[in-house]
PDB file of C-alpha atoms and ligand atoms in Angstrom:
ATOM      1  CA  MET H   1      -4.414  14.223   9.813  1.00 50.00           C
ATOM      2  CA  ALA H   2      -7.079  11.883   8.384  1.00 54.00           C
ATOM      3  CA  ARG H   3      -7.323   8.695  10.373  1.00 66.00           C
ATOM      4  CA  ASN H   4      -8.273   5.318   8.993  1.00 84.00           C
ATOM      5  CA  THR H   5     -11.392   3.460   9.995  1.00 90.00           C
ATOM      6  CA  TYR H   6     -10.891  -0.251  10.515  1.00 94.00           C
ATOM      7  CA  TYR H   7     -13.294  -3.036  11.216  1.00 91.00           C
ATOM      8  CA  ALA H   8     -13.214  -3.844  14.948  1.00 90.00           C
ATOM      9  CA  PRO H   9     -15.341  -6.723  16.290  1.00 85.00           C
ATOM     10  CA  THR H  10     -17.837  -5.730  18.934  1.00 86.00           C
ATOM     11  CA  GLY H  11     -19.104  -9.176  19.919  1.00 88.00           C
ATOM     12  CA  GLY H  12     -22.806  -9.736  20.580  1.00 89.00           C
ATOM     13  CA  LEU H  13     -24.741 -12.970  20.204  1.00 87.00           C
ATOM     14  CA  PRO H  14     -25.852 -14.399  16.875  1.00 82.00           C
ATOM     15  CA  PRO H  15     -29.680 -14.363  16.718  1.00 81.00           C
ATOM     16  CA  GLN H  16     -31.300 -17.792  17.135  1.00 81.00           C
ATOM     17  CA  THR H  17     -33.056 -17.130  13.821  1.00 79.00           C
ATOM     18  CA  GLN H  18     -29.743 -16.938  11.943  1.00 73.00           C
ATOM     19  CA  LEU H  19     -29.305 -19.420   9.123  1.00 72.00           C
ATOM     20  CA  ILE H  20     -26.349 -21.733   9.566  1.00 69.00           C
ATOM     21  CA  ASN H  21     -24.359 -20.424   6.657  1.00 68.00           C
ATOM     22  CA  ASP H  22     -21.080 -19.308   8.146  1.00 78.00           C
ATOM     23  CA  ARG H  23     -17.942 -19.467   6.074  1.00 89.00           C
ATOM     24  CA  ALA H  24     -15.656 -20.800   8.818  1.00 93.00           C
ATOM     25  CA  VAL H  25     -13.294 -23.488   7.563  1.00 94.00           C
ATOM     26  CA  PHE H  26     -10.247 -25.247   8.937  1.00 94.00           C
ATOM     27  CA  THR H  27      -8.101 -27.176   6.478  1.00 94.00           C
ATOM     28  CA  GLU H  28      -4.568 -28.563   6.581  1.00 91.00           C
ATOM     29  CA  ALA H  29      -3.297 -25.578   4.595  1.00 94.00           C
ATOM     30  CA  TYR H  30      -5.400 -22.683   5.873  1.00 95.00           C
ATOM     31  CA  ALA H  31      -8.238 -21.607   8.144  1.00 95.00           C
ATOM     32  CA  ILE H  32     -10.877 -18.877   7.815  1.00 96.00           C
ATOM     33  CA  ILE H  33     -12.503 -17.347  10.876  1.00 95.00           C
ATOM     34  CA  PRO H  34     -15.254 -15.056   9.553  1.00 93.00           C
ATOM     35  CA  LYS H  35     -16.153 -11.980  11.566  1.00 91.00           C
ATOM     36  CA  GLY H  36     -19.549 -13.423  12.543  1.00 84.00           C
ATOM     37  CA  VAL H  37     -17.786 -16.136  14.527  1.00 84.00           C
ATOM     38  CA  MET H  38     -16.133 -13.567  16.814  1.00 85.00           C
ATOM     39  CA  SER H  39     -19.234 -13.349  19.013  1.00 88.00           C
ATOM     40  CA  ASP H  40     -19.665 -13.224  22.799  1.00 90.00           C
ATOM     41  CA  ILE H  41     -19.760 -17.037  22.830  1.00 89.00           C
ATOM     42  CA  VAL H  42     -16.091 -17.508  21.960  1.00 91.00           C
ATOM     43  CA  THR H  43     -14.280 -14.910  24.045  1.00 95.00           C
ATOM     44  CA  SER H  44     -11.285 -15.676  26.281  1.00 97.00           C
ATOM     45  CA  PHE H  45      -9.734 -14.026  29.337  1.00 98.00           C
ATOM     46  CA  LEU H  46      -6.094 -13.702  30.418  1.00 98.00           C
ATOM     47  CA  PRO H  47      -4.328 -13.657  33.789  1.00 98.00           C
ATOM     48  CA  PHE H  48      -3.627 -10.194  35.208  1.00 98.00           C
ATOM     49  CA  TRP H  49      -5.800  -8.400  32.600  1.00 98.00           C
ATOM     50  CA  ASP H  50      -8.666  -6.436  34.174  1.00 98.00           C
ATOM     51  CA  ASN H  51     -11.943  -5.579  32.367  1.00 98.00           C
ATOM     52  CA  THR H  52     -10.586  -7.318  29.305  1.00 98.00           C
ATOM     53  CA  ARG H  53     -11.761 -10.025  26.964  1.00 98.00           C
ATOM     54  CA  LEU H  54     -10.249 -11.312  23.770  1.00 98.00           C
ATOM     55  CA  TRP H  55     -10.695 -13.471  20.729  1.00 97.00           C
ATOM     56  CA  VAL H  56      -7.783 -15.836  20.132  1.00 96.00           C
ATOM     57  CA  ILE H  57      -7.704 -16.229  16.359  1.00 96.00           C
ATOM     58  CA  ALA H  58      -4.341 -18.019  15.984  1.00 95.00           C
ATOM     59  CA  ARG H  59      -2.059 -20.004  18.270  1.00 93.00           C
ATOM     60  CA  PRO H  60       0.800 -22.489  17.906  1.00 88.00           C
ATOM     61  CA  MET H  61      -0.738 -25.940  17.753  1.00 79.00           C
ATOM     62  CA  SER H  62       1.501 -28.732  16.573  1.00 67.00           C
ATOM     63  CA  GLY H  63       4.546 -27.616  18.518  1.00 58.00           C
ATOM     64  CA  PHE H  64       6.783 -26.552  15.648  1.00 54.00           C
ATOM     65  CA  ALA H  65       4.761 -25.843  12.504  1.00 60.00           C
ATOM     66  CA  GLU H  66       2.974 -22.710  13.715  1.00 76.00           C
ATOM     67  CA  THR H  67       5.008 -19.822  14.984  1.00 86.00           C
ATOM     68  CA  PHE H  68       2.683 -17.243  16.458  1.00 95.00           C
ATOM     69  CA  SER H  69      -0.468 -16.324  18.323  1.00 96.00           C
ATOM     70  CA  HIS H  70      -2.888 -13.545  17.391  1.00 97.00           C
ATOM     71  CA  TYR H  71      -5.418 -12.009  19.778  1.00 98.00           C
ATOM     72  CA  ILE H  72      -8.083  -9.376  19.236  1.00 98.00           C
ATOM     73  CA  MET H  73      -8.180  -7.559  22.569  1.00 98.00           C
ATOM     74  CA  GLU H  74     -11.096  -5.534  23.947  1.00 98.00           C
ATOM     75  CA  VAL H  75     -10.258  -3.518  27.047  1.00 98.00           C
ATOM     76  CA  SER H  76     -13.137  -1.697  28.754  1.00 98.00           C
ATOM     77  CA  PRO H  77     -12.750   1.680  30.476  1.00 98.00           C
ATOM     78  CA  GLN H  78     -10.359   1.479  33.450  1.00 98.00           C
ATOM     79  CA  GLY H  79      -9.219  -1.952  32.301  1.00 98.00           C
ATOM     80  CA  GLY H  80      -5.703  -3.025  31.370  1.00 98.00           C
ATOM     81  CA  SER H  81      -2.751  -4.884  32.826  1.00 98.00           C
ATOM     82  CA  ASP H  82       0.405  -4.347  34.851  1.00 98.00           C
ATOM     83  CA  ARG H  83       1.599  -7.858  33.940  1.00 98.00           C
ATOM     84  CA  PRO H  84       0.497  -8.191  30.321  1.00 98.00           C
ATOM     85  CA  GLU H  85       3.105 -10.689  29.040  1.00 98.00           C
ATOM     86  CA  LEU H  86       4.121 -13.631  31.217  1.00 97.00           C
ATOM     87  CA  ASP H  87       6.649 -15.160  28.801  1.00 96.00           C
ATOM     88  CA  SER H  88      10.027 -13.412  28.947  1.00 95.00           C
ATOM     89  CA  GLY H  89      10.961 -14.878  25.544  1.00 96.00           C
ATOM     90  CA  ALA H  90       7.919 -13.505  23.709  1.00 97.00           C
ATOM     91  CA  GLU H  91       7.977 -10.503  21.408  1.00 98.00           C
ATOM     92  CA  GLY H  92       4.799  -8.739  20.394  1.00 98.00           C
ATOM     93  CA  VAL H  93       3.104  -6.192  18.166  1.00 98.00           C
ATOM     94  CA  LEU H  94       0.084  -4.125  19.218  1.00 99.00           C
ATOM     95  CA  PHE H  95      -2.112  -2.453  16.591  1.00 98.00           C
ATOM     96  CA  VAL H  96      -5.067  -0.275  17.640  1.00 98.00           C
ATOM     97  CA  VAL H  97      -8.245  -0.503  15.532  1.00 98.00           C
ATOM     98  CA  GLU H  98     -10.686   1.446  17.719  1.00 98.00           C
ATOM     99  CA  GLY H  99     -10.481   3.751  20.719  1.00 98.00           C
ATOM    100  CA  GLU H 100      -7.411   4.810  22.644  1.00 98.00           C
ATOM    101  CA  MET H 101      -5.122   3.442  25.334  1.00 98.00           C
ATOM    102  CA  THR H 102      -2.128   4.347  27.424  1.00 98.00           C
ATOM    103  CA  LEU H 103       0.952   2.183  26.889  1.00 98.00           C
ATOM    104  CA  THR H 104       3.780   2.551  29.403  1.00 98.00           C
ATOM    105  CA  LEU H 105       6.973   1.210  27.868  1.00 98.00           C
ATOM    106  CA  GLU H 106      10.157   1.086  29.966  1.00 97.00           C
ATOM    107  CA  GLY H 107       8.693   3.931  32.064  1.00 97.00           C
ATOM    108  CA  LYS H 108       7.746   6.136  29.112  1.00 98.00           C
ATOM    109  CA  VAL H 109       4.045   6.870  28.532  1.00 98.00           C
ATOM    110  CA  HIS H 110       2.581   6.635  25.021  1.00 98.00           C
ATOM    111  CA  GLN H 111      -0.993   7.583  24.180  1.00 98.00           C
ATOM    112  CA  MET H 112      -2.043   5.245  21.366  1.00 98.00           C
ATOM    113  CA  GLN H 113      -4.992   5.848  19.056  1.00 98.00           C
ATOM    114  CA  THR H 114      -6.517   4.156  16.021  1.00 98.00           C
ATOM    115  CA  GLY H 115      -3.692   3.151  13.694  1.00 98.00           C
ATOM    116  CA  GLY H 116      -1.225   3.116  16.618  1.00 98.00           C
ATOM    117  CA  TYR H 117       1.435   0.402  16.377  1.00 98.00           C
ATOM    118  CA  ALA H 118       3.929  -0.792  18.999  1.00 98.00           C
ATOM    119  CA  PHE H 119       6.729  -3.343  18.712  1.00 98.00           C
ATOM    120  CA  LEU H 120       7.627  -5.010  22.022  1.00 98.00           C
ATOM    121  CA  PRO H 121      10.844  -7.073  22.025  1.00 98.00           C
ATOM    122  CA  PRO H 122      11.225  -9.973  24.463  1.00 98.00           C
ATOM    123  CA  GLY H 123      11.740  -8.944  28.066  1.00 97.00           C
ATOM    124  CA  THR H 124      10.217  -5.473  27.578  1.00 97.00           C
ATOM    125  CA  ASN H 125       8.758  -3.870  30.653  1.00 98.00           C
ATOM    126  CA  TRP H 126       5.303  -2.636  29.613  1.00 98.00           C
ATOM    127  CA  SER H 127       1.836  -2.068  30.967  1.00 98.00           C
ATOM    128  CA  LEU H 128      -1.418  -0.935  29.422  1.00 98.00           C
ATOM    129  CA  LYS H 129      -4.438   1.004  30.651  1.00 98.00           C
ATOM    130  CA  ASN H 130      -7.665   2.254  29.095  1.00 98.00           C
ATOM    131  CA  ASN H 131      -8.162   5.673  30.680  1.00 98.00           C
ATOM    132  CA  SER H 132     -10.898   6.658  28.243  1.00 98.00           C
ATOM    133  CA  ASP H 133     -14.652   6.229  28.631  1.00 98.00           C
ATOM    134  CA  ALA H 134     -15.057   3.815  25.695  1.00 98.00           C
ATOM    135  CA  PRO H 135     -13.628   0.349  24.982  1.00 98.00           C
ATOM    136  CA  VAL H 136     -10.327   0.135  23.133  1.00 98.00           C
ATOM    137  CA  ARG H 137      -9.844  -2.662  20.608  1.00 98.00           C
ATOM    138  CA  PHE H 138      -6.452  -3.735  19.352  1.00 98.00           C
ATOM    139  CA  HIS H 139      -4.607  -6.665  17.826  1.00 98.00           C
ATOM    140  CA  TRP H 140      -1.833  -8.350  19.783  1.00 98.00           C
ATOM    141  CA  ILE H 141       0.425 -10.656  17.802  1.00 98.00           C
ATOM    142  CA  ARG H 142       2.967 -12.691  19.807  1.00 98.00           C
ATOM    143  CA  LYS H 143       5.849 -14.917  18.841  1.00 96.00           C
ATOM    144  CA  ALA H 144       8.702 -16.693  20.660  1.00 95.00           C
ATOM    145  CA  TYR H 145      11.694 -14.567  19.668  1.00 97.00           C
ATOM    146  CA  GLU H 146      14.470 -16.596  18.040  1.00 96.00           C
ATOM    147  CA  PHE H 147      17.701 -15.305  19.633  1.00 97.00           C
ATOM    148  CA  VAL H 148      20.899 -15.568  17.527  1.00 97.00           C
ATOM    149  CA  ASP H 149      24.410 -15.376  19.011  1.00 96.00           C
ATOM    150  CA  GLY H 150      26.041 -12.155  17.817  1.00 98.00           C
ATOM    151  CA  ILE H 151      22.798 -10.423  16.798  1.00 98.00           C
ATOM    152  CA  GLU H 152      21.193  -7.902  19.113  1.00 98.00           C
ATOM    153  CA  VAL H 153      17.577  -7.979  20.104  1.00 98.00           C
ATOM    154  CA  PRO H 154      15.812  -5.058  18.339  1.00 98.00           C
ATOM    155  CA  GLU H 155      14.610  -2.089  20.370  1.00 98.00           C
ATOM    156  CA  ALA H 156      10.967  -1.314  21.167  1.00 98.00           C
ATOM    157  CA  PHE H 157       9.162   1.392  19.201  1.00 98.00           C
ATOM    158  CA  VAL H 158       5.772   3.063  19.003  1.00 98.00           C
ATOM    159  CA  THR H 159       4.411   4.657  15.836  1.00 98.00           C
ATOM    160  CA  ASN H 160       1.212   5.094  13.818  1.00 98.00           C
ATOM    161  CA  GLU H 161       0.538   3.626  10.402  1.00 98.00           C
ATOM    162  CA  ASN H 162      -0.369   7.126   9.161  1.00 97.00           C
ATOM    163  CA  ASP H 163       3.238   8.194   9.765  1.00 97.00           C
ATOM    164  CA  ILE H 164       4.735   5.532   7.488  1.00 98.00           C
ATOM    165  CA  ALA H 165       4.709   5.705   3.708  1.00 97.00           C
ATOM    166  CA  PRO H 166       3.595   2.447   2.065  1.00 98.00           C
ATOM    167  CA  THR H 167       5.999   0.837  -0.429  1.00 98.00           C
ATOM    168  CA  PRO H 168       4.291   0.221  -3.779  1.00 98.00           C
ATOM    169  CA  MET H 169       4.839  -3.107  -5.494  1.00 97.00           C
ATOM    170  CA  PRO H 170       6.711  -2.310  -8.736  1.00 97.00           C
ATOM    171  CA  ASP H 171       4.711  -2.412 -11.977  1.00 96.00           C
ATOM    172  CA  THR H 172       1.307  -2.372 -10.259  1.00 96.00           C
ATOM    173  CA  ASN H 173       0.502   1.295 -10.832  1.00 95.00           C
ATOM    174  CA  ASP H 174       0.343   1.591  -7.014  1.00 96.00           C
ATOM    175  CA  ALA H 175      -2.628  -0.794  -6.906  1.00 98.00           C
ATOM    176  CA  TRP H 176      -0.720  -2.954  -4.385  1.00 98.00           C
ATOM    177  CA  ALA H 177       1.397  -1.451  -1.590  1.00 98.00           C
ATOM    178  CA  THR H 178       2.791  -2.592   1.743  1.00 98.00           C
ATOM    179  CA  THR H 179       3.303  -0.536   4.897  1.00 98.00           C
ATOM    180  CA  ARG H 180       6.384  -2.042   6.588  1.00 98.00           C
ATOM    181  CA  PHE H 181       7.205  -1.084  10.141  1.00 98.00           C
ATOM    182  CA  VAL H 182      10.664  -2.691  10.101  1.00 98.00           C
ATOM    183  CA  ASP H 183      13.218  -3.177   7.364  1.00 97.00           C
ATOM    184  CA  SER H 184      13.095  -6.689   5.895  1.00 97.00           C
ATOM    185  CA  ALA H 185      16.910  -6.800   5.797  1.00 97.00           C
ATOM    186  CA  ASP H 186      17.218  -6.035   9.520  1.00 98.00           C
ATOM    187  CA  MET H 187      18.353  -9.423  10.832  1.00 98.00           C
ATOM    188  CA  ARG H 188      17.462  -8.504  14.397  1.00 98.00           C
ATOM    189  CA  HIS H 189      13.807  -9.005  13.454  1.00 98.00           C
ATOM    190  CA  ASP H 190      12.412 -12.516  13.030  1.00 98.00           C
ATOM    191  CA  MET H 191       8.840 -11.447  12.286  1.00 98.00           C
ATOM    192  CA  GLN H 192       6.969  -8.670  10.546  1.00 98.00           C
ATOM    193  CA  VAL H 193       3.464  -7.383  10.993  1.00 98.00           C
ATOM    194  CA  ASN H 194       2.707  -5.262   7.922  1.00 98.00           C
ATOM    195  CA  ILE H 195      -0.361  -3.649   6.371  1.00 98.00           C
ATOM    196  CA  VAL H 196      -1.082  -4.662   2.792  1.00 98.00           C
ATOM    197  CA  THR H 197      -3.317  -2.333   0.736  1.00 98.00           C
ATOM    198  CA  PHE H 198      -4.957  -3.042  -2.621  1.00 98.00           C
ATOM    199  CA  GLN H 199      -6.862  -0.416  -4.573  1.00 98.00           C
ATOM    200  CA  PRO H 200     -10.124  -1.698  -6.134  1.00 97.00           C
ATOM    201  CA  GLY H 201      -9.154  -4.206  -8.808  1.00 96.00           C
ATOM    202  CA  GLY H 202      -5.625  -4.693  -7.429  1.00 98.00           C
ATOM    203  CA  VAL H 203      -4.356  -8.271  -7.593  1.00 98.00           C
ATOM    204  CA  ILE H 204      -1.738 -10.751  -6.465  1.00 98.00           C
ATOM    205  CA  PRO H 205      -1.597 -12.247  -9.942  1.00 96.00           C
ATOM    206  CA  PHE H 206       0.035 -15.607  -9.165  1.00 97.00           C
ATOM    207  CA  ASP H 207      -0.089 -18.158  -6.367  1.00 98.00           C
ATOM    208  CA  GLU H 208       2.600 -17.007  -3.951  1.00 97.00           C
ATOM    209  CA  THR H 209       3.884 -20.239  -2.395  1.00 97.00           C
ATOM    210  CA  HIS H 210       6.505 -19.528   0.220  1.00 96.00           C
ATOM    211  CA  VAL H 211       7.959 -20.625   3.496  1.00 95.00           C
ATOM    212  CA  MET H 212       6.503 -17.731   5.504  1.00 95.00           C
ATOM    213  CA  GLU H 213       3.508 -18.578   7.637  1.00 96.00           C
ATOM    214  CA  HIS H 214       0.792 -15.897   7.567  1.00 97.00           C
ATOM    215  CA  GLY H 215      -2.048 -14.480   9.604  1.00 97.00           C
ATOM    216  CA  LEU H 216      -4.202 -11.990   7.650  1.00 98.00           C
ATOM    217  CA  TYR H 217      -6.837  -9.910   9.412  1.00 98.00           C
ATOM    218  CA  VAL H 218      -8.981  -7.907   6.968  1.00 98.00           C
ATOM    219  CA  LEU H 219      -9.123  -4.283   8.124  1.00 98.00           C
ATOM    220  CA  GLU H 220     -11.126  -2.768   5.272  1.00 98.00           C
ATOM    221  CA  GLY H 221     -12.958  -3.721   2.082  1.00 97.00           C
ATOM    222  CA  LYS H 222     -13.429  -7.098   0.458  1.00 97.00           C
ATOM    223  CA  ALA H 223     -11.684  -9.479  -1.903  1.00 98.00           C
ATOM    224  CA  VAL H 224     -11.639 -12.918  -3.399  1.00 98.00           C
ATOM    225  CA  TYR H 225      -8.673 -14.918  -2.154  1.00 98.00           C
ATOM    226  CA  HIS H 226      -7.227 -18.068  -3.677  1.00 98.00           C
ATOM    227  CA  LEU H 227      -6.040 -20.290  -0.840  1.00 98.00           C
ATOM    228  CA  ASN H 228      -4.491 -23.621  -1.775  1.00 97.00           C
ATOM    229  CA  GLN H 229      -7.162 -25.038  -4.146  1.00 96.00           C
ATOM    230  CA  ASP H 230     -10.122 -22.897  -3.108  1.00 97.00           C
ATOM    231  CA  TRP H 231     -11.506 -19.461  -3.985  1.00 97.00           C
ATOM    232  CA  VAL H 232     -12.970 -17.741  -0.911  1.00 96.00           C
ATOM    233  CA  GLU H 233     -14.682 -14.376  -0.476  1.00 96.00           C
ATOM    234  CA  VAL H 234     -13.405 -12.345   2.464  1.00 97.00           C
ATOM    235  CA  GLU H 235     -14.350  -8.968   3.881  1.00 96.00           C
ATOM    236  CA  ALA H 236     -13.455  -6.589   6.705  1.00 97.00           C
ATOM    237  CA  GLY H 237     -13.410  -8.429  10.041  1.00 96.00           C
ATOM    238  CA  ASP H 238     -12.504 -11.854   8.580  1.00 96.00           C
ATOM    239  CA  TYR H 239      -9.315 -13.668   9.515  1.00 97.00           C
ATOM    240  CA  MET H 240      -7.199 -16.030   7.402  1.00 97.00           C
ATOM    241  CA  TRP H 241      -4.489 -18.271   8.821  1.00 96.00           C
ATOM    242  CA  LEU H 242      -2.114 -19.709   6.234  1.00 96.00           C
ATOM    243  CA  ARG H 243       0.348 -22.447   6.889  1.00 94.00           C
ATOM    244  CA  ALA H 244       3.825 -22.232   5.353  1.00 94.00           C
ATOM    245  CA  PHE H 245       3.702 -22.920   1.581  1.00 95.00           C
ATOM    246  CA  CYS H 246      -0.081 -22.444   1.310  1.00 96.00           C
ATOM    247  CA  PRO H 247      -0.538 -21.063  -2.245  1.00 98.00           C
ATOM    248  CA  GLN H 248      -2.151 -17.595  -2.108  1.00 98.00           C
ATOM    249  CA  ALA H 249      -3.390 -15.046  -4.625  1.00 98.00           C
ATOM    250  CA  CYS H 250      -6.231 -12.509  -4.576  1.00 98.00           C
ATOM    251  CA  TYR H 251      -8.101  -9.720  -6.280  1.00 97.00           C
ATOM    252  CA  ALA H 252      -9.731  -6.763  -4.549  1.00 98.00           C
ATOM    253  CA  SER H 253     -13.360  -7.152  -5.575  1.00 95.00           C
ATOM    254  CA  GLY H 254     -15.131  -4.263  -3.830  1.00 95.00           C
ATOM    255  CA  PRO H 255     -15.646  -0.583  -4.656  1.00 96.00           C
ATOM    256  CA  THR H 256     -13.250   0.524  -1.890  1.00 96.00           C
ATOM    257  CA  ARG H 257      -9.685  -0.426  -1.061  1.00 97.00           C
ATOM    258  CA  PHE H 258      -8.954  -3.846   0.456  1.00 98.00           C
ATOM    259  CA  ARG H 259      -6.504  -3.861   3.391  1.00 98.00           C
ATOM    260  CA  TYR H 260      -5.193  -6.393   5.868  1.00 98.00           C
ATOM    261  CA  LEU H 261      -2.802  -6.750   8.753  1.00 98.00           C
ATOM    262  CA  LEU H 262      -0.268  -9.393   7.704  1.00 98.00           C
ATOM    263  CA  TYR H 263       1.939 -11.440  10.033  1.00 98.00           C
ATOM    264  CA  LYS H 264       4.930 -13.308   8.639  1.00 97.00           C
ATOM    265  CA  ASP H 265       7.967 -15.042  10.141  1.00 96.00           C
ATOM    266  CA  ILE H 266      11.270 -14.012   8.522  1.00 97.00           C
ATOM    267  CA  ASN H 267      15.078 -14.062   8.658  1.00 97.00           C
ATOM    268  CA  ARG H 268      15.767 -17.309  10.504  1.00 95.00           C
ATOM    269  CA  HIS H 269      16.958 -20.835   9.689  1.00 92.00           C
ATOM    270  CA  MET H 270      14.350 -23.540   9.823  1.00 84.00           C
ATOM    271  CA  VAL H 271      14.479 -25.809  12.857  1.00 74.00           C
ATOM    272  CA  LEU H 272      15.974 -28.983  11.391  1.00 73.00           C
ATOM    273  CA  ASN H 273      15.754 -31.024  14.550  1.00 66.00           C
ATOM    274  CA  ALA H 274      11.956 -30.958  14.219  1.00 62.00           C
ATOM    275  CA  SER H 275      12.343 -33.707  11.599  1.00 62.00           C
ATOM    276  CA  PRO H 276      12.459 -37.321  12.869  1.00 62.00           C
ATOM    277  CA  ALA H 277      14.912 -38.175  10.030  1.00 63.00           C
ATOM    278  CA  TYR H 278      17.332 -35.509  11.251  1.00 59.00           C
ATOM    279  CA  ARG H 279      17.065 -36.704  14.825  1.00 56.00           C
ATOM    280  CA  GLY H 280      17.846 -40.226  13.604  1.00 61.00           C
ATOM    281  CA  ASN H 281      21.081 -39.002  11.988  1.00 57.00           C
ATOM    282  CA  ARG H 282      22.446 -37.361  15.104  1.00 55.00           C
ATOM    283  CA  LYS H 283      24.825 -39.102  17.484  1.00 51.00           C
TER     284      LYS H 283
HETATM  285  N1  LIG R 301      -0.644 -12.909   0.973  1.00 53.10           N
HETATM  286  C1  LIG R 301       0.197 -11.888   0.972  1.00 53.10           C
HETATM  287  O1  LIG R 301      -0.161 -10.716   1.082  1.00 53.10           O
HETATM  288  N2  LIG R 301       1.519 -12.190   0.892  1.00 53.10           N
HETATM  289  C2  LIG R 301       2.507 -11.166   0.844  1.00 53.10           C
HETATM  290  N3  LIG R 301       2.806 -10.776  -0.502  1.00 53.10           N
HETATM  291  C3  LIG R 301       3.789 -11.568   1.536  1.00 53.10           C
HETATM  292  O2  LIG R 301       4.085 -12.753   1.617  1.00 53.10           O
HETATM  293  O3  LIG R 301       4.492 -10.673   2.009  1.00 53.10           O
END
């Protein structure tokens, strides 16, 4: 089966001769981390991960307004972790963009390759190892799972994006389609990590303005995105973080398809006690 080729950052140092013309921006409504910023200078490390470095491209900051963290992981040969997740309340998604790795999930071994996708509910027993002779690069998106009395925690699964048919947006002539790994109406899930694909010229023709917070990592191609009041050019390897209600529209501006990994929080009430007014009203 044909496999997709995604942009995967490989680090390196920007040359000292480089002009200072990066497109990085951090605003109240959105942030852009262009691929050039993901250099060797800004890597992180994690406890109990061997031969591993990462780029943290999103994290909760204000305590209640941001819901998730997003890492780009790079695990060298023989690297990995037997204690990957230290927070028993965290759920996660792994998505492989280059190389291969061995995921052991509740004792069962899964060999994951490019396009491989795993959902890890809170409390899952998992470990990861790179048994190959090349680095493996994957995205790891984490969120504090919002438990609800009477609703079960969803089960873990491992799949590959090539095994899932994208759902076309009606009336777009298939120019805009979304690969969904879980059903939006499945109330056990409080987040989705999807892949959105636009054919050249495909558009989001109006400013979507909605409660879902987003992280968008561009996997392929390029586009012009409207974010709040700005038009920005983005291409494979760039990251966009969008706060809830940030207006967003785009058109795929390149000769090839434009695709991104899209995080969104779904299916839960908003936390009312985050508001000082609400706290004031309570006995
Ligand atoms: N920016 C986006 O791709 N937004 C999606 N239509 C979404 O909110 O699912």
